Amino acid sequence: MSMWVLWLIAAGVLFVVEMFTFTFYLLWLSLGALAAGLVALVLPDAWLLQVVAGSLLALVLTFFTKPLSERLRNARGFKDTGTEIIGRQGLVVEPIEPGRYGQVKIGGDTWSATSTVALGKGQQVIVVRRSTTIIEVERWGDMY
């Protein structure tokens, strides 16, 4: 299999994972892998140049677009879809122990969740924070 195909597969996998995380970091790595693939297409034996080109592009995109993405997030009218989950009620489907992940079902989605207190299966919880893919919950009724 040609090296450019491997780079293209890596770029595609990173792009798909990015769609689940919305962090932009994997998007930049995906574009770096794509750039490395383009170099591999032109210079198939220059694997070091492929790695350097991909790495440099990913680093440049990470450093120069971070202020841009922060400005976008702070812009008036911007609504992060991830914050909509905060304050919603859910049901513990896999017990949560302090310092260990459990699972909470909110609407039709199941999330990995943490809590500062132990929560058993079937308990009602409320979402208090959300990181990229993990939510922090509290027992429903402790806050309200």
Short mmCIF file of C-alpha atoms in Angstrom, two decimals:
data_model
loop_
_atom_site.label_atom_id
_atom_site.label_comp_id
_atom_site.label_asym_id
_atom_site.label_seq_id
_atom_site.Cartn_x
_atom_site.Cartn_y
_atom_site.Cartn_z
CA MET A 1 0.00 0.00 0.00
CA SER A 2 1.32 3.43 -0.89
CA MET A 3 2.34 5.79 1.86
CA TRP A 4 0.01 8.54 0.65
CA VAL A 5 -2.93 6.16 1.09
CA LEU A 6 -1.91 5.50 4.70
CA TRP A 7 -1.71 9.24 5.35
CA LEU A 8 -5.12 9.72 3.75
CA ILE A 9 -6.61 6.98 5.95
CA ALA A 10 -5.04 8.58 9.05
CA ALA A 11 -6.47 11.96 8.02
CA GLY A 12 -9.92 10.45 7.56
CA VAL A 13 -9.90 8.63 10.89
CA LEU A 14 -8.75 11.77 12.72
CA PHE A 15 -11.43 13.81 10.97
CA VAL A 16 -14.18 11.36 11.95
CA VAL A 17 -13.02 11.32 15.58
CA GLU A 18 -12.95 15.14 15.50
CA MET A 19 -16.62 15.13 14.56
CA PHE A 20 -17.34 13.40 17.87
CA THR A 21 -15.19 15.66 20.04
CA PHE A 22 -15.40 19.15 18.46
CA THR A 23 -12.05 20.14 19.92
CA PHE A 24 -10.35 21.31 16.70
CA TYR A 25 -7.09 19.63 17.78
CA LEU A 26 -7.83 16.45 15.89
CA LEU A 27 -8.96 18.52 12.91
CA TRP A 28 -5.53 20.14 12.77
CA LEU A 29 -3.84 16.75 13.07
CA SER A 30 -6.12 15.50 10.31
CA LEU A 31 -5.08 18.38 8.06
CA GLY A 32 -1.43 17.69 8.97
CA ALA A 33 -1.86 14.06 7.92
CA LEU A 34 -3.48 15.25 4.70
CA ALA A 35 -0.49 17.54 4.03
CA ALA A 36 1.87 14.64 4.72
CA GLY A 37 -0.14 12.58 2.25
CA LEU A 38 0.25 15.23 -0.41
CA VAL A 39 4.01 15.27 0.17
CA ALA A 40 4.02 11.45 -0.01
CA LEU A 41 2.14 11.62 -3.31
CA VAL A 42 4.85 13.84 -4.82
CA LEU A 43 7.86 12.42 -2.95
CA PRO A 44 6.96 8.83 -1.95
CA ASP A 45 10.37 7.96 -0.46
CA ALA A 46 10.84 11.14 1.58
CA TRP A 47 9.08 9.84 4.71
CA LEU A 48 10.93 12.24 7.02
CA LEU A 49 9.81 15.21 4.94
CA GLN A 50 6.24 13.84 5.09
CA VAL A 51 6.33 13.68 8.88
CA VAL A 52 7.91 17.13 9.20
CA ALA A 53 5.41 18.73 6.78
CA GLY A 54 2.44 17.19 8.56
CA SER A 55 3.74 18.06 12.02
CA LEU A 56 4.56 21.64 11.09
CA LEU A 57 1.15 22.25 9.57
CA ALA A 58 -0.60 20.79 12.64
CA LEU A 59 1.52 22.92 14.99
CA VAL A 60 1.01 26.11 12.98
CA LEU A 61 -2.74 25.56 12.82
CA THR A 62 -2.89 24.82 16.54
CA PHE A 63 -0.98 27.93 17.60
CA PHE A 64 -2.43 30.41 15.13
CA THR A 65 -6.06 29.38 15.23
CA LYS A 66 -6.44 29.08 19.01
CA PRO A 67 -6.95 32.86 19.47
CA LEU A 68 -9.34 32.81 16.53
CA SER A 69 -11.44 30.00 17.99
CA GLU A 70 -11.49 31.69 21.42
CA ARG A 71 -12.67 34.92 19.81
CA LEU A 72 -15.38 32.96 17.99
CA ARG A 73 -16.53 31.32 21.22
CA ASN A 74 -16.66 34.67 23.02
CA ALA A 75 -18.50 36.41 20.18
CA ARG A 76 -21.98 37.70 20.86
CA GLY A 77 -24.59 35.29 19.66
CA PHE A 78 -22.33 32.23 19.72
CA LYS A 79 -24.06 29.34 21.38
CA ASP A 80 -22.03 26.26 22.26
CA THR A 81 -24.28 23.27 21.80
CA GLY A 82 -22.42 21.49 24.56
CA THR A 83 -23.59 23.91 27.23
CA GLU A 84 -27.24 23.11 26.51
CA ILE A 85 -26.87 19.91 28.50
CA ILE A 86 -26.03 21.76 31.72
CA GLY A 87 -29.04 21.82 34.01
CA ARG A 88 -30.74 18.87 32.33
CA GLN A 89 -31.98 15.94 34.31
CA GLY A 90 -30.71 12.42 33.68
CA LEU A 91 -30.82 8.87 34.97
CA VAL A 92 -27.80 6.91 36.20
CA VAL A 93 -27.52 3.74 34.12
CA GLU A 94 -24.11 2.65 35.42
CA PRO A 95 -23.17 3.48 39.03
CA ILE A 96 -20.81 6.38 39.63
CA GLU A 97 -18.18 6.31 42.36
CA PRO A 98 -16.14 9.40 43.30
CA GLY A 99 -13.06 9.42 41.09
CA ARG A 100 -14.50 6.80 38.73
CA TYR A 101 -16.68 7.15 35.69
CA GLY A 102 -20.21 5.90 35.40
CA GLN A 103 -22.88 6.46 32.78
CA VAL A 104 -25.89 8.72 32.72
CA LYS A 105 -28.70 8.73 30.20
CA ILE A 106 -30.01 12.14 29.22
CA GLY A 107 -32.78 12.16 26.68
CA GLY A 108 -31.72 9.57 24.14
CA ASP A 109 -27.97 9.95 24.75
CA THR A 110 -25.72 8.13 27.19
CA TRP A 111 -22.79 10.09 28.64
CA SER A 112 -19.77 9.15 30.71
CA ALA A 113 -20.18 10.96 34.00
CA THR A 114 -18.40 11.77 37.24
CA SER A 115 -19.68 12.95 40.57
CA THR A 116 -18.28 13.92 43.95
CA VAL A 117 -20.67 11.49 45.65
CA ALA A 118 -21.54 7.88 44.95
CA LEU A 119 -24.63 7.51 42.79
CA GLY A 120 -26.43 4.24 42.26
CA LYS A 121 -28.16 2.89 39.20
CA GLY A 122 -31.57 4.43 38.64
CA GLN A 123 -30.94 7.64 40.59
CA GLN A 124 -32.06 10.95 39.12
CA VAL A 125 -29.23 13.43 38.57
CA ILE A 126 -28.70 16.90 37.18
CA VAL A 127 -25.80 17.96 34.96
CA VAL A 128 -23.66 20.67 36.57
CA ARG A 129 -20.63 20.75 34.22
CA ARG A 130 -19.51 19.40 30.91
CA SER A 131 -16.01 18.90 29.58
CA THR A 132 -15.42 17.61 26.08
CA THR A 133 -17.01 14.20 26.48
CA ILE A 134 -17.50 13.81 30.24
CA ILE A 135 -20.25 15.38 32.28
CA GLU A 136 -20.29 16.09 36.00
CA VAL A 137 -23.55 15.37 37.75
CA GLU A 138 -25.11 15.80 41.17
CA ARG A 139 -27.96 13.92 42.75
CA TRP A 140 -31.30 15.42 41.77
CA GLY A 141 -32.72 17.06 44.84
CA ASP A 142 -29.38 18.02 46.41
CA MET A 143 -29.49 21.30 44.53
CA TYR A 144 -33.25 21.77 44.20
#
